[in-house]
Amino acid sequence: MVLRIVDVLDSDSPQASLTAEGWVQTVRTSGSVTFFEIGDGSTIRHLQAVADASMAGYADLVHTPTGAAVRCKGDLVASPAKGQQWELHLTDMEILGSVDSDYPLQKKRHSFEFLRTIAHVRPRARTFQAVFRVRHALQMAVHRFFDDRGFIQVHTPIITASDCEGAGQMFRVTTLNMADPPRKDGAIDYSKDFFGREASLTVSGQLEGEIFALAFKNIYTFGPTFRAENSNTARHAAEFWMIEPEMAFCDLAGDRAVAESFIKSIVTDILERCGDDIDFFNEWIEKGLRDKLESLVKAEFETVPYTEAVSLLEKSGQRFEYPVKWGLDLQSEHERYLTEQLLKKPMFVVDYPRDIKAFYMRVNDDEQTVAAMDLLVPRVGEIIGGSQREERIEMLDAQLRHFNLNPDDYWWYRDLRRFGGVAHAGFGLGFERMLMYVTGMQNIRDVVPFARTPGSAEF
Ligand code: 4AD
Ligand code: MG
């Protein structure tokens, strides 16, 4: 079997006649010796393969272009070069796939904006190799956390008829001929559509997650979610992945405790398993990243009620673009001020005004606020949104009326309150936002393999 390059580099002894495969990252000739850096995506480090002029075919190999796919054979020996333990003394190198001259990843560094336009070769760029390795490791860490604690993963539907967040930002799913749809009383007749009703891509798996929490106690979802919000920011995507745990017999304090240990656990995992990549981000993307992640694991997250957050902002003397006033939602500039300037660590803002949050959140005794929590972190802002759910049927109905929603549309959600309903709570972590936090990457488009944002779905 051909070893992965990470295993070659981590070898504990020299090895005779070893084979490695990968893509040529750089070629450098010095006197009668040529050095090839070979990468295969298994690690940020490259294998240095060395050819000398006596090797068969040397004259041609010297012209191997960057990006070529190669199979190298040789002896792994201790390297005299600094910063690497081993190098491969080539006995043979076969070019399996050559490279046309318009290959866009030649030596020079490209901007992230440019690389987005070539998403078919972007994964070969060093930064993106690191990003997508960490993306993989992060999702494994998520599953490990919940599996270790007995949470059941639920595959909630991607096509749905309910608007969980009630924000009307859904992508419609239809097989009707939109050039000439069936009509009834002037409006489009969705009873003739595929599902016999209007359907959309889900914005959240929460409502279905609640069904399973009230059967299995502790569950989580991890799936794609879709939002047609036309906000062209560095933190919003139209298609993103969300992790949504839901716990029965749990209140807001319990919810917060799970969220805090969850975030700490997945960061610990990444520090342990992706050390090389974190060092790379620390050097090239966000200075101080490693310290930030290491101190997060030890920090105690703050909890600040919304009302207090608003008065902290009012007293701050800062000039904000958007107004700060009790009853208005916090904007990202406010969130970032609180977590970056004021507290300088992750913080939960809890107990938001009822009117600016979703209908399902549990109404507090003051009847003005709900048992909501957002987790804010420096640089990224909100990464988690969650709440205790309204388990009292009368209160739930009052909330539905309050938000002008039709209780009949929520018949099964209401039933859950009548059939052994119990206090329960959960939250949603935006997977890409978490990845931005962990890698220091500043734009959500650069942590998604193929970003879907307003006006953009080329790949
Ligand atoms: O705060 P949100 O809207 O909460 C919910 O959807 C709840 N149903 C979750 C729950 O209680 N089970 O979204 C949760 C998180 C946000 O905190 C943010 O990290 C991320 O999802 N998010 C987005 N990430 C990228 N692009 C977008 N357009 C996002 N919208 C939300
Ligand atoms: Mg939110």
GROMACS .gro file of C-alpha atoms and ligand atoms in nm:
model
  491
    1MET     CA    1   0.000   0.000   0.000
    2VAL     CA    2   0.117   0.350  -0.078
    3LEU     CA    3   0.158   0.552   0.240
    4ARG     CA    4  -0.007   0.887   0.292
    5ILE     CA    5   0.247   1.166   0.311
    6VAL     CA    6   0.161   1.237   0.674
    7ASP     CA    7   0.255   0.878   0.760
    8VAL     CA    8   0.577   0.905   0.562
    9LEU     CA    9   0.672   1.224   0.747
   10ASP     CA   10   0.582   1.075   1.084
   11SER     CA   11   0.785   0.761   1.017
   12ASP     CA   12   0.996   0.660   1.318
   13SER     CA   13   1.280   0.514   1.115
   14PRO     CA   14   1.443   0.542   0.772
   15GLN     CA   15   1.279   0.329   0.504
   16ALA     CA   16   1.422   0.179   0.188
   17SER     CA   17   1.228   0.183  -0.142
   18LEU     CA   18   0.911   0.359  -0.039
   19THR     CA   19   0.639   0.487  -0.272
   20ALA     CA   20   0.448   0.812  -0.224
   21GLU     CA   21   0.190   0.979  -0.448
   22GLY     CA   22   0.078   1.339  -0.459
   23TRP     CA   23   0.096   1.670  -0.641
   24VAL     CA   24   0.408   1.874  -0.694
   25GLN     CA   25   0.392   2.194  -0.488
   26THR     CA   26   0.726   2.348  -0.581
   27VAL     CA   27   1.032   2.255  -0.783
   28ARG     CA   28   1.375   2.403  -0.709
   29THR     CA   29   1.704   2.318  -0.872
   30SER     CA   30   2.035   2.390  -0.707
   31GLY     CA   31   2.351   2.282  -0.890
   32SER     CA   32   2.310   1.922  -0.993
   33VAL     CA   33   2.026   1.848  -0.746
   34THR     CA   34   1.651   1.916  -0.779
   35PHE     CA   35   1.409   1.938  -0.485
   36PHE     CA   36   1.040   1.861  -0.528
   37GLU     CA   37   0.790   1.939  -0.255
   38ILE     CA   38   0.508   1.684  -0.273
   39GLY     CA   39   0.170   1.718  -0.102
   40ASP     CA   40  -0.132   1.489  -0.093
   41GLY     CA   41  -0.374   1.675   0.137
   42SER     CA   42  -0.303   1.456   0.439
   43THR     CA   43  -0.100   1.724   0.620
   44ILE     CA   44   0.007   2.086   0.590
   45ARG     CA   45   0.367   1.958   0.568
   46HIS     CA   46   0.517   1.853   0.237
   47LEU     CA   47   0.748   1.566   0.157
   48GLN     CA   48   1.075   1.681   0.009
   49ALA     CA   49   1.181   1.450  -0.271
   50VAL     CA   50   1.537   1.493  -0.395
   51ALA     CA   51   1.667   1.394  -0.738
   52ASP     CA   52   2.026   1.415  -0.844
   53ALA     CA   53   2.161   1.448  -1.194
   54SER     CA   54   2.267   1.084  -1.212
   55MET     CA   55   1.903   0.969  -1.194
   56ALA     CA   56   1.752   0.824  -1.513
   57GLY     CA   57   1.534   1.083  -1.690
   58TYR     CA   58   1.666   1.367  -1.472
   59ALA     CA   59   1.688   1.617  -1.758
   60ASP     CA   60   1.311   1.589  -1.819
   61LEU     CA   61   1.208   1.573  -1.454
   62VAL     CA   62   1.366   1.909  -1.386
   63HIS     CA   63   1.084   2.061  -1.593
   64THR     CA   64   0.800   1.899  -1.397
   65PRO     CA   65   0.541   2.174  -1.353
   66THR     CA   66   0.380   2.279  -1.026
   67GLY     CA   67   0.052   2.091  -0.984
   68ALA     CA   68   0.160   1.773  -1.164
   69ALA     CA   69   0.038   1.442  -1.020
   70VAL     CA   70   0.336   1.218  -0.950
   71ARG     CA   71   0.436   0.882  -0.811
   72CYS     CA   72   0.772   0.888  -0.634
   73LYS     CA   73   0.990   0.596  -0.540
   74GLY     CA   74   1.299   0.623  -0.327
   75ASP     CA   75   1.462   0.585   0.011
   76LEU     CA   76   1.347   0.780   0.313
   77VAL     CA   77   1.654   0.915   0.489
   78ALA     CA   78   1.728   1.169   0.761
   79SER     CA   79   1.719   1.519   0.614
   80PRO     CA   80   2.003   1.764   0.669
   81ALA     CA   81   1.757   2.049   0.603
   82LYS     CA   82   1.613   2.251   0.890
   83GLY     CA   83   1.251   2.196   0.991
   84GLN     CA   84   1.204   1.847   0.851
   85GLN     CA   85   1.308   1.510   0.981
   86TRP     CA   86   1.299   1.310   0.658
   87GLU     CA   87   1.349   1.348   0.287
   88LEU     CA   88   1.300   1.105   0.002
   89HIS     CA   89   1.601   1.026  -0.216
   90LEU     CA   90   1.438   0.953  -0.546
   91THR     CA   91   1.518   0.648  -0.753
   92ASP     CA   92   1.224   0.702  -0.984
   93MET     CA   93   0.955   0.963  -1.040
   94GLU     CA   94   0.664   0.907  -1.275
   95ILE     CA   95   0.446   1.195  -1.394
   96LEU     CA   96   0.090   1.057  -1.391
   97GLY     CA   97  -0.087   1.382  -1.476
   98SER     CA   98   0.081   1.684  -1.630
   99VAL     CA   99  -0.037   2.043  -1.611
  100ASP     CA  100  -0.136   2.285  -1.885
  101SER     CA  101   0.029   2.625  -1.883
  102ASP     CA  102  -0.288   2.805  -1.774
  103TYR     CA  103  -0.298   2.624  -1.437
  104PRO     CA  104  -0.398   2.908  -1.206
  105LEU     CA  105  -0.210   2.802  -0.892
  106GLN     CA  106   0.140   2.886  -1.000
  107LYS     CA  107   0.382   2.996  -0.735
  108LYS     CA  108   0.253   3.339  -0.642
  109ARG     CA  109   0.000   3.391  -0.367
  110HIS     CA  110  -0.355   3.463  -0.470
  111SER     CA  111  -0.623   3.663  -0.290
  112PHE     CA  112  -0.908   3.471  -0.129
  113GLU     CA  113  -1.149   3.665  -0.355
  114PHE     CA  114  -0.976   3.533  -0.665
  115LEU     CA  115  -0.959   3.181  -0.531
  116ARG     CA  116  -1.338   3.182  -0.482
  117THR     CA  117  -1.374   3.216  -0.858
  118ILE     CA  118  -1.176   2.895  -0.911
  119ALA     CA  119  -1.342   2.674  -0.653
  120HIS     CA  120  -1.250   2.368  -0.862
  121VAL     CA  121  -0.879   2.408  -0.784
  122ARG     CA  122  -0.902   2.612  -0.464
  123PRO     CA  123  -0.891   2.300  -0.238
  124ARG     CA  124  -0.529   2.250  -0.351
  125ALA     CA  125  -0.416   2.586  -0.212
  126ARG     CA  126  -0.242   2.548   0.121
  127THR     CA  127  -0.482   2.759   0.328
  128PHE     CA  128  -0.779   2.566   0.194
  129GLN     CA  129  -0.611   2.233   0.253
  130ALA     CA  130  -0.590   2.335   0.618
  131VAL     CA  131  -0.946   2.474   0.626
  132PHE     CA  132  -1.104   2.160   0.488
  133ARG     CA  133  -0.900   1.924   0.703
  134VAL     CA  134  -1.014   2.119   1.008
  135ARG     CA  135  -1.372   2.122   0.876
  136HIS     CA  136  -1.363   1.743   0.865
  137ALA     CA  137  -1.204   1.715   1.209
  138LEU     CA  138  -1.456   1.958   1.356
  139GLN     CA  139  -1.756   1.759   1.239
  140MET     CA  140  -1.602   1.441   1.378
  141ALA     CA  141  -1.550   1.623   1.709
  142VAL     CA  142  -1.918   1.723   1.711
  143HIS     CA  143  -2.033   1.364   1.667
  144ARG     CA  144  -1.784   1.241   1.928
  145PHE     CA  145  -1.909   1.491   2.187
  146PHE     CA  146  -2.271   1.387   2.154
  147ASP     CA  147  -2.206   1.017   2.110
  148ASP     CA  148  -1.994   1.013   2.427
  149ARG     CA  149  -2.290   1.160   2.617
  150GLY     CA  150  -2.559   0.931   2.480
  151PHE     CA  151  -2.728   1.181   2.246
  152ILE     CA  152  -2.909   1.021   1.950
  153GLN     CA  153  -2.856   1.185   1.612
  154VAL     CA  154  -3.180   1.252   1.421
  155HIS     CA  155  -3.195   1.312   1.046
  156THR     CA  156  -3.460   1.580   1.031
  157PRO     CA  157  -3.615   1.654   0.691
  158ILE     CA  158  -3.458   1.892   0.443
  159ILE     CA  159  -3.787   1.954   0.263
  160THR     CA  160  -4.045   2.084   0.506
  161ALA     CA  161  -4.384   2.252   0.527
  162SER     CA  162  -4.317   2.447   0.848
  163ASP     CA  163  -4.122   2.769   0.893
  164CYS     CA  164  -3.938   2.711   1.219
  165GLU     CA  165  -3.797   3.056   1.269
  166GLY     CA  166  -4.115   3.223   1.138
  167ALA     CA  167  -3.897   3.468   0.951
  168GLY     CA  168  -4.027   3.390   0.602
  169GLN     CA  169  -3.681   3.343   0.455
  170MET     CA  170  -3.743   3.009   0.293
  171PHE     CA  171  -3.655   2.871  -0.049
  172ARG     CA  172  -3.961   2.722  -0.212
  173VAL     CA  173  -3.954   2.363  -0.340
  174THR     CA  174  -4.198   2.300  -0.623
  175THR     CA  175  -4.253   2.097  -0.939
  176LEU     CA  176  -4.522   2.331  -1.072
  177ASN     CA  177  -4.458   2.496  -1.408
  178MET     CA  178  -4.388   2.847  -1.286
  179ALA     CA  179  -4.449   2.993  -1.632
  180ASP     CA  180  -4.808   2.873  -1.614
  181PRO     CA  181  -4.898   2.748  -1.266
  182PRO     CA  182  -5.245   2.617  -1.177
  183ARG     CA  183  -5.451   2.890  -1.013
  184LYS     CA  184  -5.747   2.909  -0.782
  185ASP     CA  185  -5.917   3.240  -0.704
  186GLY     CA  186  -5.624   3.421  -0.865
  187ALA     CA  187  -5.358   3.266  -0.640
  188ILE     CA  188  -5.127   2.978  -0.728
  189ASP     CA  189  -5.296   2.650  -0.634
  190TYR     CA  190  -5.034   2.460  -0.437
  191SER     CA  191  -5.275   2.176  -0.370
  192LYS     CA  192  -5.175   2.069  -0.723
  193ASP     CA  193  -4.806   2.076  -0.631
  194PHE     CA  194  -4.592   1.766  -0.566
  195PHE     CA  195  -4.666   1.748  -0.192
  196GLY     CA  196  -5.022   1.875  -0.224
  197ARG     CA  197  -4.919   2.189  -0.033
  198GLU     CA  198  -4.650   2.454  -0.020
  199ALA     CA  199  -4.308   2.319   0.069
  200SER     CA  200  -3.966   2.470   0.129
  201LEU     CA  201  -3.610   2.390   0.223
  202THR     CA  202  -3.573   2.383   0.599
  203VAL     CA  203  -3.429   2.675   0.797
  204SER     CA  204  -3.379   2.458   1.106
  205GLY     CA  205  -3.438   2.101   1.224
  206GLN     CA  206  -3.549   2.216   1.567
  207LEU     CA  207  -3.923   2.153   1.560
  208GLU     CA  208  -3.875   1.795   1.441
  209GLY     CA  209  -3.584   1.767   1.686
  210GLU     CA  210  -3.828   1.845   1.968
  211ILE     CA  211  -4.040   1.546   1.862
  212PHE     CA  212  -3.741   1.317   1.911
  213ALA     CA  213  -3.621   1.486   2.233
  214LEU     CA  214  -3.962   1.405   2.380
  215ALA     CA  215  -3.898   1.040   2.299
  216PHE     CA  216  -3.522   0.997   2.349
  217LYS     CA  217  -3.451   1.275   2.599
  218ASN     CA  218  -3.123   1.391   2.445
  219ILE     CA  219  -3.089   1.421   2.068
  220TYR     CA  220  -2.906   1.628   1.810
  221THR     CA  221  -2.935   1.710   1.444
  222PHE     CA  222  -2.649   1.797   1.210
  223GLY     CA  223  -2.761   1.894   0.866
  224PRO     CA  224  -2.779   2.155   0.595
  225THR     CA  225  -3.013   2.449   0.646
  226PHE     CA  226  -3.118   2.714   0.399
  227ARG     CA  227  -3.202   3.079   0.438
  228ALA     CA  228  -3.303   3.316   0.164
  229GLU     CA  229  -3.194   3.622   0.360
  230ASN     CA  230  -3.046   3.873   0.125
  231SER     CA  231  -2.772   3.980   0.361
  232ASN     CA  232  -2.444   3.999   0.179
  233THR     CA  233  -2.218   3.980   0.482
  234ALA     CA  234  -1.903   3.784   0.559
  235ARG     CA  235  -2.100   3.573   0.812
  236HIS     CA  236  -2.414   3.477   0.621
  237ALA     CA  237  -2.458   3.199   0.369
  238ALA     CA  238  -2.779   3.087   0.201
  239GLU     CA  239  -2.681   2.724   0.261
  240PHE     CA  240  -2.503   2.637   0.585
  241TRP     CA  241  -2.482   2.349   0.829
  242MET     CA  242  -2.628   2.361   1.174
  243ILE     CA  243  -2.589   2.140   1.480
  244GLU     CA  244  -2.901   2.141   1.697
  245PRO     CA  245  -2.905   1.950   2.024
  246GLU     CA  246  -3.239   1.927   2.207
  247MET     CA  247  -3.268   1.810   2.567
  248ALA     CA  248  -3.584   1.710   2.756
  249PHE     CA  249  -3.600   1.764   3.134
  250CYS     CA  250  -3.373   2.064   3.080
  251ASP     CA  251  -3.404   2.438   3.140
  252LEU     CA  252  -3.207   2.736   3.014
  253ALA     CA  253  -2.928   2.694   3.270
  254GLY     CA  254  -2.886   2.331   3.162
  255ASP     CA  255  -2.890   2.440   2.798
  256ARG     CA  256  -2.613   2.690   2.863
  257ALA     CA  257  -2.405   2.430   3.044
  258VAL     CA  258  -2.429   2.189   2.750
  259ALA     CA  259  -2.338   2.466   2.505
  260GLU     CA  260  -2.033   2.570   2.707
  261SER     CA  261  -1.894   2.219   2.749
  262PHE     CA  262  -1.972   2.143   2.383
  263ILE     CA  263  -1.773   2.441   2.254
  264LYS     CA  264  -1.483   2.366   2.487
  265SER     CA  265  -1.481   1.999   2.393
  266ILE     CA  266  -1.470   2.053   2.017
  267VAL     CA  267  -1.199   2.319   2.049
  268THR     CA  268  -0.992   2.084   2.268
  269ASP     CA  269  -1.030   1.814   2.004
  270ILE     CA  270  -0.911   2.044   1.727
  271LEU     CA  271  -0.609   2.156   1.930
  272GLU     CA  272  -0.518   1.792   1.990
  273ARG     CA  273  -0.580   1.659   1.641
  274CYS     CA  274  -0.505   1.951   1.411
  275GLY     CA  275  -0.197   2.102   1.576
  276ASP     CA  276  -0.007   2.160   1.250
  277ASP     CA  277  -0.302   2.330   1.086
  278ILE     CA  278  -0.368   2.550   1.389
  279ASP     CA  279   0.000   2.655   1.386
  280PHE     CA  280  -0.040   2.744   1.019
  281PHE     CA  281  -0.350   2.959   1.086
  282ASN     CA  282  -0.177   3.112   1.384
  283GLU     CA  283   0.111   3.225   1.166
  284TRP     CA  284  -0.067   3.327   0.844
  285ILE     CA  285  -0.433   3.399   0.920
  286GLU     CA  286  -0.487   3.515   1.279
  287LYS     CA  287  -0.193   3.601   1.502
  288GLY     CA  288  -0.266   3.476   1.853
  289LEU     CA  289  -0.518   3.216   1.738
  290ARG     CA  290  -0.358   2.934   1.934
  291ASP     CA  291  -0.358   3.138   2.257
  292LYS     CA  292  -0.719   3.237   2.195
  293LEU     CA  293  -0.828   2.874   2.157
  294GLU     CA  294  -0.622   2.752   2.452
  295SER     CA  295  -0.763   3.020   2.680
  296LEU     CA  296  -1.120   2.954   2.562
  297VAL     CA  297  -1.093   2.600   2.692
  298LYS     CA  298  -1.001   2.731   3.038
  299ALA     CA  299  -1.227   3.037   3.047
  300GLU     CA  300  -1.557   3.054   3.225
  301PHE     CA  301  -1.808   3.199   2.980
  302GLU     CA  302  -1.993   3.510   3.101
  303THR     CA  303  -2.370   3.535   3.115
  304VAL     CA  304  -2.530   3.877   3.075
  305PRO     CA  305  -2.906   3.938   3.057
  306TYR     CA  306  -3.014   4.132   2.748
  307THR     CA  307  -3.139   4.423   2.962
  308GLU     CA  308  -2.797   4.459   3.121
  309ALA     CA  309  -2.623   4.423   2.783
  310VAL     CA  310  -2.828   4.713   2.652
  311SER     CA  311  -2.734   4.936   2.944
  312LEU     CA  312  -2.366   4.839   2.907
  313LEU     CA  313  -2.387   4.946   2.543
  314GLU     CA  314  -2.567   5.268   2.629
  315LYS     CA  315  -2.303   5.353   2.889
  316SER     CA  316  -2.012   5.259   2.662
  317GLY     CA  317  -1.976   5.600   2.500
  318GLN     CA  318  -1.924   5.417   2.168
  319ARG     CA  319  -2.076   5.548   1.849
  320PHE     CA  320  -2.268   5.272   1.676
  321GLU     CA  321  -2.418   5.278   1.330
  322TYR     CA  322  -2.741   5.121   1.456
  323PRO     CA  323  -2.931   5.249   1.760
  324VAL     CA  324  -2.920   5.068   2.094
  325LYS     CA  325  -3.248   5.067   2.279
  326TRP     CA  326  -3.435   4.814   2.492
  327GLY     CA  327  -3.659   4.617   2.255
  328LEU     CA  328  -3.432   4.640   1.950
  329ASP     CA  329  -3.227   4.343   1.837
  330LEU     CA  330  -2.852   4.357   1.894
  331GLN     CA  331  -2.661   4.421   1.571
  332SER     CA  332  -2.330   4.256   1.502
  333GLU     CA  333  -2.140   4.577   1.587
  334HIS     CA  334  -2.304   4.567   1.933
  335GLU     CA  335  -2.233   4.198   1.980
  336ARG     CA  336  -1.872   4.244   1.880
  337TYR     CA  337  -1.824   4.540   2.112
  338LEU     CA  338  -1.955   4.340   2.406
  339THR     CA  339  -1.748   4.030   2.347
  340GLU     CA  340  -1.434   4.186   2.191
  341GLN     CA  341  -1.389   4.512   2.378
  342LEU     CA  342  -1.579   4.480   2.701
  343LEU     CA  343  -1.552   4.120   2.821
  344LYS     CA  344  -1.288   3.989   2.582
  345LYS     CA  345  -1.423   3.636   2.604
  346PRO     CA  346  -1.724   3.429   2.499
  347MET     CA  347  -2.049   3.544   2.654
  348PHE     CA  348  -2.409   3.433   2.665
  349VAL     CA  349  -2.670   3.704   2.630
  350VAL     CA  350  -2.993   3.570   2.780
  351ASP     CA  351  -3.355   3.674   2.835
  352TYR     CA  352  -3.422   3.873   2.519
  353PRO     CA  353  -3.742   4.072   2.462
  354ARG     CA  354  -4.026   3.846   2.358
  355ASP     CA  355  -4.106   4.044   2.042
  356ILE     CA  356  -3.770   4.001   1.871
  357LYS     CA  357  -3.739   3.625   1.920
  358ALA     CA  358  -3.918   3.320   1.778
  359PHE     CA  359  -4.262   3.205   1.893
  360TYR     CA  360  -4.140   2.880   2.050
  361MET     CA  361  -3.926   3.040   2.322
  362ARG     CA  362  -4.046   3.008   2.680
  363VAL     CA  363  -4.202   3.325   2.821
  364ASN     CA  364  -4.035   3.442   3.142
  365ASP     CA  365  -4.235   3.541   3.453
  366ASP     CA  366  -4.203   3.911   3.362
  367GLU     CA  367  -4.400   3.826   3.041
  368GLN     CA  368  -4.176   4.076   2.857
  369THR     CA  369  -3.877   3.851   2.794
  370VAL     CA  370  -3.816   3.492   2.687
  371ALA     CA  371  -3.569   3.226   2.804
  372ALA     CA  372  -3.341   3.276   2.505
  373MET     CA  373  -2.964   3.256   2.484
  374ASP     CA  374  -2.717   3.367   2.218
  375LEU     CA  375  -2.350   3.280   2.251
  376LEU     CA  376  -2.125   3.559   2.125
  377VAL     CA  377  -1.754   3.522   2.058
  378PRO     CA  378  -1.486   3.774   1.960
  379ARG     CA  379  -1.440   3.833   1.582
  380VAL     CA  380  -1.738   3.625   1.473
  381GLY     CA  381  -2.023   3.749   1.696
  382GLU     CA  382  -2.320   3.514   1.734
  383ILE     CA  383  -2.228   3.149   1.689
  384ILE     CA  384  -2.511   2.990   1.887
  385GLY     CA  385  -2.878   3.077   1.917
  386GLY     CA  386  -3.096   2.875   2.152
  387SER     CA  387  -3.366   2.876   2.416
  388GLN     CA  388  -3.583   2.688   2.657
  389ARG     CA  389  -3.903   2.599   2.470
  390GLU     CA  390  -4.253   2.698   2.573
  391GLU     CA  391  -4.394   2.373   2.714
  392ARG     CA  392  -4.718   2.521   2.857
  393ILE     CA  393  -4.996   2.479   2.600
  394GLU     CA  394  -5.186   2.795   2.700
  395MET     CA  395  -4.871   3.003   2.681
  396LEU     CA  396  -4.774   2.846   2.348
  397ASP     CA  397  -5.115   2.934   2.208
  398ALA     CA  398  -5.077   3.287   2.341
  399GLN     CA  399  -4.740   3.309   2.166
  400LEU     CA  400  -4.883   3.180   1.838
  401ARG     CA  401  -5.159   3.440   1.855
  402HIS     CA  402  -4.907   3.707   1.952
  403PHE     CA  403  -4.708   3.636   1.634
  404ASN     CA  404  -5.016   3.600   1.413
  405LEU     CA  405  -4.951   3.232   1.349
  406ASN     CA  406  -5.230   2.984   1.295
  407PRO     CA  407  -5.241   2.720   1.575
  408ASP     CA  408  -5.388   2.468   1.328
  409ASP     CA  409  -5.063   2.480   1.130
  410TYR     CA  410  -4.879   2.376   1.446
  411TRP     CA  411  -5.117   2.096   1.551
  412TRP     CA  412  -4.847   1.834   1.603
  413TYR     CA  413  -4.619   2.079   1.779
  414ARG     CA  414  -4.905   2.163   2.015
  415ASP     CA  415  -4.979   1.793   2.069
  416LEU     CA  416  -4.629   1.745   2.209
  417ARG     CA  417  -4.731   1.976   2.497
  418ARG     CA  418  -5.036   1.763   2.571
  419PHE     CA  419  -4.872   1.419   2.543
  420GLY     CA  420  -4.618   1.398   2.825
  421GLY     CA  421  -4.474   1.739   2.751
  422VAL     CA  422  -4.198   1.850   2.983
  423ALA     CA  423  -3.947   2.134   3.017
  424HIS     CA  424  -3.701   2.113   2.730
  425ALA     CA  425  -3.436   2.328   2.570
  426GLY     CA  426  -3.185   2.331   2.288
  427PHE     CA  427  -2.969   2.543   2.066
  428GLY     CA  428  -2.826   2.572   1.717
  429LEU     CA  429  -2.456   2.611   1.645
  430GLY     CA  430  -2.372   2.752   1.302
  431PHE     CA  431  -2.107   2.508   1.183
  432GLU     CA  432  -1.935   2.752   0.947
  433ARG     CA  433  -1.935   3.029   1.210
  434MET     CA  434  -1.760   2.787   1.447
  435LEU     CA  435  -1.513   2.698   1.174
  436MET     CA  436  -1.440   3.068   1.120
  437TYR     CA  437  -1.373   3.104   1.491
  438VAL     CA  438  -1.142   2.803   1.503
  439THR     CA  439  -0.941   2.886   1.190
  440GLY     CA  440  -0.946   3.266   1.205
  441MET     CA  441  -1.081   3.280   0.849
  442GLN     CA  442  -1.278   3.602   0.812
  443ASN     CA  443  -1.527   3.519   0.541
  444ILE     CA  444  -1.783   3.239   0.552
  445ARG     CA  445  -1.724   3.187   0.177
  446ASP     CA  446  -1.376   3.064   0.264
  447VAL     CA  447  -1.480   2.785   0.500
  448VAL     CA  448  -1.747   2.630   0.273
  449PRO     CA  449  -1.632   2.409  -0.014
  450PHE     CA  450  -1.886   2.565  -0.251
  451ALA     CA  451  -2.049   2.873  -0.107
  452ARG     CA  452  -2.410   2.966  -0.180
  453THR     CA  453  -2.460   3.338  -0.128
  454PRO     CA  454  -2.685   3.592  -0.300
  455GLY     CA  455  -2.603   3.592  -0.672
  456SER     CA  456  -2.349   3.313  -0.651
  457ALA     CA  457  -2.385   2.938  -0.714
  458GLU     CA  458  -2.136   2.869  -0.996
  459PHE     CA  459  -1.984   2.546  -0.866
  4604AD     O1  460  -3.016   3.174   1.584
  4604AD     P1  461  -3.072   3.079   1.482
  4604AD     O2  462  -3.160   3.134   1.376
  4604AD     O3  463  -3.145   2.967   1.567
  4604AD     C1  464  -3.220   2.863   1.517
  4604AD     O4  465  -3.232   2.835   1.402
  4604AD     C2  466  -3.279   2.776   1.623
  4604AD     N1  467  -3.385   2.694   1.562
  4604AD     C3  468  -3.172   2.692   1.686
  4604AD     C4  469  -3.223   2.605   1.798
  4604AD     O5  470  -3.258   2.655   1.902
  4604AD     N2  471  -3.228   2.474   1.777
  4604AD     O6  472  -2.950   3.002   1.410
  4604AD     C5  473  -2.857   2.929   1.487
  4604AD     C6  474  -2.715   2.960   1.443
  4604AD     C7  475  -2.675   3.107   1.457
  4604AD     O7  476  -2.635   3.136   1.588
  4604AD     C8  477  -2.561   3.116   1.357
  4604AD     O8  478  -2.441   3.064   1.413
  4604AD     C9  479  -2.605   3.021   1.248
  4604AD     O9  480  -2.701   2.934   1.304
  4604AD     N3  481  -2.666   3.094   1.135
  4604AD    C10  482  -2.604   3.114   1.017
  4604AD     N4  483  -2.482   3.078   0.973
  4604AD    C11  484  -2.448   3.112   0.848
  4604AD     N5  485  -2.530   3.178   0.762
  4604AD    C12  486  -2.654   3.216   0.802
  4604AD     N6  487  -2.735   3.279   0.715
  4604AD    C13  488  -2.696   3.184   0.934
  4604AD     N7  489  -2.810   3.205   1.005
  4604AD    C14  490  -2.788   3.148   1.126
  461MG      MG  491  -2.998   3.379   1.616
   0.00000   0.00000   0.00000
